XYZ file of C-alpha atoms in Angstrom:
571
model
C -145.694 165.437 61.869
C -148.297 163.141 61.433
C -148.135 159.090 61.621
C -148.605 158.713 57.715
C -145.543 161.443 56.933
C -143.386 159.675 59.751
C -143.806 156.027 58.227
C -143.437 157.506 54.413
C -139.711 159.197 55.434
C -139.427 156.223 57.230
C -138.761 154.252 54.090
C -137.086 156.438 51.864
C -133.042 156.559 53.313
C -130.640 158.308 51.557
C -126.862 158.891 52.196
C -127.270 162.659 51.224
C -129.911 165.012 52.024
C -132.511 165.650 49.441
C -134.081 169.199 48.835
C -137.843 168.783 49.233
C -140.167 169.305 46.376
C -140.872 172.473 47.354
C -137.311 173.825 47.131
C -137.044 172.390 43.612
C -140.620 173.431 42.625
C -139.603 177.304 43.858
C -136.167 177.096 40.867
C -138.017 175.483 38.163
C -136.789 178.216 36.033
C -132.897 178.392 37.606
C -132.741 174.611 37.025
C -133.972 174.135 33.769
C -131.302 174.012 31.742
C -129.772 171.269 34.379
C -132.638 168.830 32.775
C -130.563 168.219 29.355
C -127.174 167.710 30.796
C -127.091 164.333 31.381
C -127.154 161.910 34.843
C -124.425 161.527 37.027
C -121.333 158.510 36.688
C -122.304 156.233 39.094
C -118.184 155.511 39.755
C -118.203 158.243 42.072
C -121.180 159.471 42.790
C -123.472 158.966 45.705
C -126.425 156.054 45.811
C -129.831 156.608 46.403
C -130.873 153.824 48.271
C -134.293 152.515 47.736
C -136.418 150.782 51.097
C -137.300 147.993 48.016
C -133.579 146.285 46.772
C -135.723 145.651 43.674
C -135.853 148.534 42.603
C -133.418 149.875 39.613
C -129.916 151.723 40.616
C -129.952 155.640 40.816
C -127.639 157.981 42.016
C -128.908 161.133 44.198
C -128.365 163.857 41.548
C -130.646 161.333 39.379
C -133.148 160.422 41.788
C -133.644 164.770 42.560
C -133.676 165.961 38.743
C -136.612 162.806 38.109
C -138.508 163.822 40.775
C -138.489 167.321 39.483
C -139.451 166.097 36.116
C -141.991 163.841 37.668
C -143.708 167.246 39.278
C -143.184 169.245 36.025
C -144.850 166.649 33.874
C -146.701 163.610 35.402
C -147.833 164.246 38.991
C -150.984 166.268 37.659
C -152.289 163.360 36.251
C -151.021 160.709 38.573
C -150.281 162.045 41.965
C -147.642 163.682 44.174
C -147.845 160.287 46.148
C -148.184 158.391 42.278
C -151.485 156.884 43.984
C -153.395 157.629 40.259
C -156.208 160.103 39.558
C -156.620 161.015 35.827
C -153.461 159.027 35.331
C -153.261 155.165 36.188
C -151.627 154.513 39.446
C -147.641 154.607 39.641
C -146.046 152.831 42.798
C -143.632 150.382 43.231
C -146.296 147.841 43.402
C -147.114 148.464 39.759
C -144.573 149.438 38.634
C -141.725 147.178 39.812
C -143.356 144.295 37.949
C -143.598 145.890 34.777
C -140.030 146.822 34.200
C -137.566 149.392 33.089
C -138.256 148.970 29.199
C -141.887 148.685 29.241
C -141.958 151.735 30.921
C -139.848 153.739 28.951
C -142.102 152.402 25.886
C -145.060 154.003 27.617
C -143.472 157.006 28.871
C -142.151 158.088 24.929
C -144.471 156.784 23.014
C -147.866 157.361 24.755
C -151.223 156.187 24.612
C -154.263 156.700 22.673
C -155.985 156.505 26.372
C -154.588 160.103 27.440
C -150.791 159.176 28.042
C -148.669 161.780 26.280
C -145.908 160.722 24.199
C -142.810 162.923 26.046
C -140.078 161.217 23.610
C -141.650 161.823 20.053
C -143.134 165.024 21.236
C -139.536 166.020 22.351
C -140.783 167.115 25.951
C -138.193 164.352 27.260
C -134.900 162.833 25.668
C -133.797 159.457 25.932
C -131.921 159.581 29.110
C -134.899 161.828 30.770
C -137.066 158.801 29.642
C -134.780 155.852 30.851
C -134.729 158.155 33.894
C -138.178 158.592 34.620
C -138.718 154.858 34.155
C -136.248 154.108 36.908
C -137.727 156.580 38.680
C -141.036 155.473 38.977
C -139.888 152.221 40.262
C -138.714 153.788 43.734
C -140.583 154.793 46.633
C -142.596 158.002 46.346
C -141.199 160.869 48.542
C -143.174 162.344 50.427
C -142.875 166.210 50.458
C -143.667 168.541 53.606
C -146.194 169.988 54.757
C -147.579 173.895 54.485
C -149.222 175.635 57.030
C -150.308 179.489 57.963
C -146.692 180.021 59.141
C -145.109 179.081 55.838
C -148.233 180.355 53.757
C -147.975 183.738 56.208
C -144.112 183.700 55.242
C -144.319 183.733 51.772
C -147.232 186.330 51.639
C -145.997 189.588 49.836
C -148.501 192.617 49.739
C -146.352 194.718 46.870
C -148.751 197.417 46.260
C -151.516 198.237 49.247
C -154.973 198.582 47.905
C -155.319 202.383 48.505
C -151.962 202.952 46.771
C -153.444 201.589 43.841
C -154.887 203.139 40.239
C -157.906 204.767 41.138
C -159.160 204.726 37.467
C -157.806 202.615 34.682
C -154.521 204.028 33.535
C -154.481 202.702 29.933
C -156.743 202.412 26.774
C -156.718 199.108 26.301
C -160.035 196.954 25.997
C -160.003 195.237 29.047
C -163.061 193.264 28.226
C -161.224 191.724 25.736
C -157.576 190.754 26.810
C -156.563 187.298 26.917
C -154.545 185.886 30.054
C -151.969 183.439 28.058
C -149.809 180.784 30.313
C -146.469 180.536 29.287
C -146.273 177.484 30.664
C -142.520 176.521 30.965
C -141.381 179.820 30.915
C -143.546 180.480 34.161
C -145.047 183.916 32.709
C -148.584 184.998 32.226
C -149.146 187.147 28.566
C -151.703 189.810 28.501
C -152.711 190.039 24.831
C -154.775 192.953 23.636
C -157.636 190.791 21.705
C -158.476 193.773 19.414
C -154.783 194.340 17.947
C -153.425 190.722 18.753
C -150.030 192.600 19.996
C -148.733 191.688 23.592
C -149.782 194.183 26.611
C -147.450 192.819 28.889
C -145.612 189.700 29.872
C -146.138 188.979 34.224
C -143.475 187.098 35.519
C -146.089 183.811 37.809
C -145.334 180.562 38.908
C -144.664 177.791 37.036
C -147.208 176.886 34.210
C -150.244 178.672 35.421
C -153.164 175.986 35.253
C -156.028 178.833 35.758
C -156.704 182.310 35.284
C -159.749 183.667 37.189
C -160.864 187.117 36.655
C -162.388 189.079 39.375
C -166.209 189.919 39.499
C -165.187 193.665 38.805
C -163.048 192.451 35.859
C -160.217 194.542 37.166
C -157.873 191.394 38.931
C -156.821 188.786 37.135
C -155.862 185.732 39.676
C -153.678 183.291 38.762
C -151.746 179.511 40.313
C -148.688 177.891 38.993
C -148.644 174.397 39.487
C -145.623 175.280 42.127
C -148.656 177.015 44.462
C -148.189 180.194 43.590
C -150.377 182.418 43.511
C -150.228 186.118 41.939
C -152.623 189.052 41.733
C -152.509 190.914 38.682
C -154.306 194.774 38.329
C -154.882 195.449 34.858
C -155.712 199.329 35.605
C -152.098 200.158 35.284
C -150.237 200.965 32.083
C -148.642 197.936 31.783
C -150.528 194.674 33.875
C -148.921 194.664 37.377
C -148.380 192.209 40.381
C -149.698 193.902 43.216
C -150.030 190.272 46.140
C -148.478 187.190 45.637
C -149.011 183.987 48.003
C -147.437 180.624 48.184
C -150.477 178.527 48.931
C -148.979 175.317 48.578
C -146.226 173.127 46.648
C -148.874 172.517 44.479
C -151.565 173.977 43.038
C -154.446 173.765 40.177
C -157.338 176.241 41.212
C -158.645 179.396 42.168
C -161.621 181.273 42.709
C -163.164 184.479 44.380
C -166.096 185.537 45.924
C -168.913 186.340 43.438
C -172.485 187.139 45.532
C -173.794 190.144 46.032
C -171.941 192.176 48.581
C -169.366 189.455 48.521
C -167.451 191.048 45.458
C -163.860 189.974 45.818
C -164.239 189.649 49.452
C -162.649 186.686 49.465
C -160.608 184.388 47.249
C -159.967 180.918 47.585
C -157.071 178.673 46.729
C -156.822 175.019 46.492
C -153.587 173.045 46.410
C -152.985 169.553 45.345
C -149.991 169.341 47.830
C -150.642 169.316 50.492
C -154.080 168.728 50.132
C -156.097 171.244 51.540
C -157.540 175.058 50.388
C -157.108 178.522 52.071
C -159.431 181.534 52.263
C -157.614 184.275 51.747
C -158.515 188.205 51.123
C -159.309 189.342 47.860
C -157.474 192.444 47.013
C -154.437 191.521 49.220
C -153.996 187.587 49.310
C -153.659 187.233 53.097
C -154.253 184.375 53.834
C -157.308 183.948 56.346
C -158.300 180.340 57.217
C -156.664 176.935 55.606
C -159.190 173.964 55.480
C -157.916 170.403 54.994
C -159.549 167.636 52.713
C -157.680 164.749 53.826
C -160.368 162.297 54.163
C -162.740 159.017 53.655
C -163.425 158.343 50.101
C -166.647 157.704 48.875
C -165.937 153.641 48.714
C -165.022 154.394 52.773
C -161.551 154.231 52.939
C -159.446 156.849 53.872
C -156.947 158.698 51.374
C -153.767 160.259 52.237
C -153.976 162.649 49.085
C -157.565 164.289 48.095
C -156.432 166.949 46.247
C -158.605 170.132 45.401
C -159.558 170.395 41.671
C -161.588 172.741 40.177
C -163.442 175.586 42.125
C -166.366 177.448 40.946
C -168.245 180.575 42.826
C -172.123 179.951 42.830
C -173.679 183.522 41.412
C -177.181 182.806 43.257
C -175.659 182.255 47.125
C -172.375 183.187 49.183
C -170.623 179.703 48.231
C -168.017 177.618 46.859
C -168.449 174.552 44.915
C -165.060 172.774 45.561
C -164.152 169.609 44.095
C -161.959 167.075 46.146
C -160.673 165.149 43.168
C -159.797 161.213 45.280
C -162.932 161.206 47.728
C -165.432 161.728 45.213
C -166.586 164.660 47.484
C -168.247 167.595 46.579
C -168.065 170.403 48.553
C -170.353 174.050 48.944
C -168.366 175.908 50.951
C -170.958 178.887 52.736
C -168.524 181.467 52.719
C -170.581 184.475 54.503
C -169.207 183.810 57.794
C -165.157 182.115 57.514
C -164.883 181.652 61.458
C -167.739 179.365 61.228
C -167.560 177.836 58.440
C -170.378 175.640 56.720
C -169.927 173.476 54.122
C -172.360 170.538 52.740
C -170.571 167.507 51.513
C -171.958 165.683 48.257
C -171.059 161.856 47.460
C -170.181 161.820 44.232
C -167.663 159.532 41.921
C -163.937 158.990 41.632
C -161.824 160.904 40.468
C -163.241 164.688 40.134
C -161.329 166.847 37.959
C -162.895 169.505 35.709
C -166.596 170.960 35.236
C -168.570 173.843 34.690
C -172.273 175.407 34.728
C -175.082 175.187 32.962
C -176.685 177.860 31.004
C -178.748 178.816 34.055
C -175.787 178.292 36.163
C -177.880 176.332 39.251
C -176.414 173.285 38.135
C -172.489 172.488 38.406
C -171.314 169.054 36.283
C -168.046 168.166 36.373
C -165.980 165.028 34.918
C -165.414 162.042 37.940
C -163.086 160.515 35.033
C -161.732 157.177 36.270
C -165.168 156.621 37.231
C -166.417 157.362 33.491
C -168.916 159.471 34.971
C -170.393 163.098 34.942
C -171.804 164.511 38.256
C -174.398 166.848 38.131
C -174.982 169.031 40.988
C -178.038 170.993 42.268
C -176.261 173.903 43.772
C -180.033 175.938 45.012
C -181.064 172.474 47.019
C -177.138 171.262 47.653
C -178.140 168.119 46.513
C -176.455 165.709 43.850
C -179.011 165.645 40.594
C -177.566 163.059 38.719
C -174.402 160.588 38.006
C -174.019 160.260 34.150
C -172.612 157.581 32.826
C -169.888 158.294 29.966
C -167.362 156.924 27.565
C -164.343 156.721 29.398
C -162.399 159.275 30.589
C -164.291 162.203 30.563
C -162.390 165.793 30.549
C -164.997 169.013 29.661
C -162.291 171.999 30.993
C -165.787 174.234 32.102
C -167.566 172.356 29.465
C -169.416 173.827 26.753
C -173.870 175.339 26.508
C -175.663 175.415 23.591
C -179.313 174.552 22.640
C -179.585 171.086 20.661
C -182.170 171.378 17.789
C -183.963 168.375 18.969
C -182.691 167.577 22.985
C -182.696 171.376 23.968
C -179.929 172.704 26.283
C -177.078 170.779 26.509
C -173.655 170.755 28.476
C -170.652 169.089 26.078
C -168.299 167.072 27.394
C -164.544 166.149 25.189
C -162.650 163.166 26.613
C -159.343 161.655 27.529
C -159.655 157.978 26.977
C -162.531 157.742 23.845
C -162.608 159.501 20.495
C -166.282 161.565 21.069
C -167.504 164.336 22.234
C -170.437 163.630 24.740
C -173.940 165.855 25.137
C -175.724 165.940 28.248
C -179.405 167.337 28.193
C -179.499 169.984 31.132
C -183.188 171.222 30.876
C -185.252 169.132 33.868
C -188.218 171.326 32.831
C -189.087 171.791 29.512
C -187.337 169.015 28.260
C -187.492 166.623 31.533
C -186.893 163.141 29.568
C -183.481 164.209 28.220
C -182.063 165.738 31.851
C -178.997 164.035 32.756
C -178.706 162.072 30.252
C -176.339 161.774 27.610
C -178.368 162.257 24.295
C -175.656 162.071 21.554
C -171.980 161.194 21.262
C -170.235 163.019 18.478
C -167.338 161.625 16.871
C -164.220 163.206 17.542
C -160.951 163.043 15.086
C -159.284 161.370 18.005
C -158.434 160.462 22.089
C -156.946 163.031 24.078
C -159.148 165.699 23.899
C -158.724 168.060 26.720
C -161.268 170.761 25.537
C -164.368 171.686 23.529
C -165.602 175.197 23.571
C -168.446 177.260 21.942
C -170.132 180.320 22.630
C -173.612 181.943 22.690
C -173.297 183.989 19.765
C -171.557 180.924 17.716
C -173.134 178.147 15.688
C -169.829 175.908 16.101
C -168.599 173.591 18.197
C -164.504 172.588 18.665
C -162.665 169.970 20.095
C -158.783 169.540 20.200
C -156.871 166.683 21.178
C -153.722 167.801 22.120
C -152.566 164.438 24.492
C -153.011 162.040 21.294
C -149.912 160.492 20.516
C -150.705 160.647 17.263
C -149.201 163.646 15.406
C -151.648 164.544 12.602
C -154.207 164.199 15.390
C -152.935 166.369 18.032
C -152.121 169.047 15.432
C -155.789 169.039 14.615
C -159.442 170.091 15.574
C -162.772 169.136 14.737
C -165.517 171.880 13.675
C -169.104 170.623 14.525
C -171.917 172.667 13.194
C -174.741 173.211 16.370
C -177.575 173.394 13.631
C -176.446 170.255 12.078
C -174.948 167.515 14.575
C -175.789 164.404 12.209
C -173.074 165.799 10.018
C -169.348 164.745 10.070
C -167.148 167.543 11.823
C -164.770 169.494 10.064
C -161.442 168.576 10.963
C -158.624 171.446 10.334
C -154.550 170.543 10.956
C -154.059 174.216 12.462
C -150.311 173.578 12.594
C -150.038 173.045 8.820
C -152.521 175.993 7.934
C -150.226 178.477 10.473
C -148.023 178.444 7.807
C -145.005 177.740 10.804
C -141.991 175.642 9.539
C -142.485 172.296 9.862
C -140.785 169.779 12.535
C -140.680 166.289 12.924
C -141.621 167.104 16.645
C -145.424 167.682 17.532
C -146.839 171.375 17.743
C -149.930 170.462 20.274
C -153.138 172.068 18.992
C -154.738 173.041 22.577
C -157.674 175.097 23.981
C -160.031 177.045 22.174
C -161.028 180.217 23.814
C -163.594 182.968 22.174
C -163.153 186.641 22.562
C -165.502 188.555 23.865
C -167.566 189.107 20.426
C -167.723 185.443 20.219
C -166.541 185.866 16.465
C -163.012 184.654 16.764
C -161.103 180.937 18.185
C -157.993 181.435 19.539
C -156.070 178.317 19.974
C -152.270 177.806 21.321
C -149.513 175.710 18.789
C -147.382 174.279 22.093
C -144.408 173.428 21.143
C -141.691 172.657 22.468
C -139.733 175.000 24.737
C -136.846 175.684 21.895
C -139.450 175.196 19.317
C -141.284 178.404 17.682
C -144.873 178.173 19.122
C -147.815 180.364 18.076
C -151.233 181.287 18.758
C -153.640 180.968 15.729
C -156.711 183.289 15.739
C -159.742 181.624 13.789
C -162.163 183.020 12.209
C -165.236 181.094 13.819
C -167.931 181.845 10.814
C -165.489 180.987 8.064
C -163.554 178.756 9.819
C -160.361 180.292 8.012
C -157.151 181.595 9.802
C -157.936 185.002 10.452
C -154.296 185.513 12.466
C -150.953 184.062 13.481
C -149.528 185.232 17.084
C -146.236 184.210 16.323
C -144.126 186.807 19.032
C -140.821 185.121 20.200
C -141.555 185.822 23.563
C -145.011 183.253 23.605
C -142.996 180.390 25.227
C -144.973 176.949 25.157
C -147.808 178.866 25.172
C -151.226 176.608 26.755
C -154.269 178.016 28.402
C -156.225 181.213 27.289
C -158.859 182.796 28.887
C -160.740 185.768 27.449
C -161.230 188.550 30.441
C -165.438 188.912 29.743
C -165.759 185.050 29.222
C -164.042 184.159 32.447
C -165.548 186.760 34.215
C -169.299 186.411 33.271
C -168.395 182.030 32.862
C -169.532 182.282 29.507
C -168.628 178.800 27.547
């Protein structure tokens, strides 16, 4: 154990033993009905005894179901450790001095900044909120660590690769399926894109952030924010887990090997906890070589915590672009030889979260969002091209290409913490004096945008944005025609034209995804996990609902992502 985890379990005492995070992360689903029933009497039930006597009373049983609710909802945004990323920092330092009610304010009623509003939505009730805020006042744990014996351990090869399908064993239109998270039900959906019906429901870990899609188009990979880490083989009849791998206690991102005569060699994992990424093989999951990215920051100072965000596979060489989300630090990760490794380290910005290629797919930009700040890389001379300065907060997903009538081809960014939607020119050739810059900001119908999408056969643009407290906003989206960007967007409250009953309680209106054709918008209703959600299927010339997904079993339904647009990055 290193000197860091020694002095962090140094100051969190309690008279009971705790199950680590990863224990609770692993019966997310057994547990979750223990959320709603209420804290523990404090008459006879053990303390929790905080290193800081300032901090706010809790009993064990309440200090272990807020820490699970803190990894279920918050520490994406802010942090296993609560040191901040996306999310503003959380420790006691903070948050001792701001009190009990001021917290629970911001906790249910959210900010137009990117704060979700987890009382009015519904995701938390008042005693989850008065808990949370108590919570947050205590010491962080700090949860183990996970290394090739545990990763090795948890490792299941269920169906060898020679025992598999040797042709595709159904009639379905693979090019077109959609990989669906259910996010708190901690399933994956396969939905047939040409008859909108369900293929099959996979049972993952919990609420998938990413679906990658193999460079055959066969696998579909994909992470639960608990680390896990499934292979799916869509040439069955029904989609099938064939290798699953615990690759952490958390997770966000996931990639394979995409050069030629690289081909699913290799896949790669990155966790946020603890903060490192594994090679592992690509039709089996073994696990092959874990690679820390603990480190110095780009200001110099070391961090405890850099956790890997998003990962994308570079078509034009054998490499990685990895993003280590609190250094700042870019990473192309040479992947033809694993036992000795080579990787070139860019400086970039705090903190890195999402990006995406360009048309021509040399360049990678992704959001350094506390930094209000795009980074553009130059992944044929592994150099950093540009740092573009944004409106705050920006958050792209993979971004979006089109061609601007007058600034040529752009890359569009959505944001967090500002109501726009930002275009960065991406041509350094034939239109050199708009490259990495940001040539327009579009106004968006509100804050808390986490995507905008488009596609090459389209002439429209979308944002959501899902994380603004605001109801009539988050239901909503904004339509921006390419051909005509001087003009006000459309802006469409999907939840009212789904024709679902209405609630008092929010129906988030997240992700657009294409199908393959590029003719239709798919875009989740999340609602709340005994709330009727939906999937509603636009029609991207008209803009009218084409179709309403409304099957029971599409449980807080989030991310989508097409099978040919994931495979081919097409956004």
């Amino acid at each position: 154990m290193s000197m860091y985890t020694r002095k962090a379990f140094a100051a969190l005492v309690v008279l009971a033993a705790l199950p680590f995070m990863a224990q609770a992360a692993s019966r997310v689903a057994a547990e979750d009905g223990a959320h709603h029933t209420g804290t523990s009497p404090v008459g006879s039930a053990l303390m929790h005894k905080n290193a800081n006597q300032s901090a706010p009373p809790m009993t064990v049983a309440e200090f272990d179901q807020a820490r699970q609710l803190y990894f279920e909802r918050c520490a994406g945004c802010h942090g296993v450790l609560r040191k901040g990323a996306t999310g503003k920092a959380l420790t006691p330092e903070t948050t001792l001095g701001q009190g009990t009610e001021y917290l629970k304010a911001f906790i249910g009623y959210g900010s137009p900044g990117g704060m979700p509003n987890f009382l009015t939505s519904g995701d938390f009730n008042e005693k989850e909120v008065d808990l949370m805020a108590r919570y947050l006042q205590q010491e962080p744990p700090v949860p183990p660590e996970w290394g090739m014996k545990e990763m090795t351990e948890s490792w299941k090869l269920v169906v060898k690769p020679q025992d598999r399908p040797k042709k595709q064993m159904n009639k379905i239109n693979l090019k077109n399926v959609f990989s669906v998270t259910l996010r708190d039900a901690g399933e994956v959906a396969l939905i047939d894109g040409d008859t909108k019906q369900i293929w099959g429901i996979v049972k993952t870990g919990y609420a998938v952030h990413i679906s990658r899609v193999s460079a055959s188009g066969r696998y579909v990979y994909v992470i639960g924010r608990d680390g896990k880490l499934d292979l799916i083989d869509m040439w069955y009849k029904q989609p099938t887990v064939v290798a699953t791998l615990k690759v952490g206690i958390e997770a966000r991102s996931v990639e394979t090997s995409k050069f030629k005569g690289f081909e699913d060699k290799y896949a790669v994992a990155g966790s946020y906890w603890p903060p490192q990424y594994v090679i592992t093989e690509g039709d089996t999951l073994k696990p092959l070589k874990i690679v820390s990215s603990r480190g110095m920051t780009v200001d110099g100072e070391y961090h405890p915590e850099p956790r890997v965000a998003s990962i994308v596979a570079s078509p034009h060489k054998p490499e990685w672009v990895i993003n280590l989300k609190e250094t700042g630090m870019i990473q192309l990760v040479d992947y033809s030889d694993i036992k000795n490794l080579k990787t070139t380290t860019i400086e970039s910005a705090k903190f890195l979260h999402d990006g995406g290629w360009d048309s021509t797919k040399r360049y990678f930009l992704v959001a350094a969002n506390a930094s209000n700040k795009v980074a553009v890389v130059d992944t044929k001379l592994g150099k950093l091209a540009a740092l573009v300065e944004t409106s705050p907060k920006p958050h792209p997903g993979r971004g979006a290409n089109f061609v601007h009538p007058k600034f040529g081809p752009v890359w569009a960014t959505s944001h967090l913490g500002s109501d726009v939607i930002t275009l960065i020119g991406t041509d350094p050739v034939k239109h050199k004096k708009y490259a990495w810059k940001v040539v327009q900001e579009l106004k968006n119908h509100g804050a808390g945008s986490l995507f905008v999408k488009t596609h090459p056969k389209s002439k429209n643009l979308w944002a959501d944005a899902p994380l603004n407290p605001d109801k009539e906003l988050s239901e909503s989206v904004s339509i921006y025609d390419i051909g005509n960007l001087n003009k006000a967007p459309e802006v469409l409250n999907l939840v009212k034209l789904s024709g679902l009953p209405e609630s008092k309680l929010v129906k988030r209106v997240v992700h657009a995804e294409y199908n393959a054709a590029g003719d239709e918008v798919w875009f989740s209703l999340w609602a709340g996990k005994n709330e009727q959600s939906a999937i509603v299927v636009m029609d991207d010339k008209t803009r009218k609902v084409k179709t309403v997904i409304t099957d029971p079993r599409l449980v807080t339904p989030t991310g989508k992502f097409n099978i040919w647009n994931t495979q081919e990055d097409i956004y």
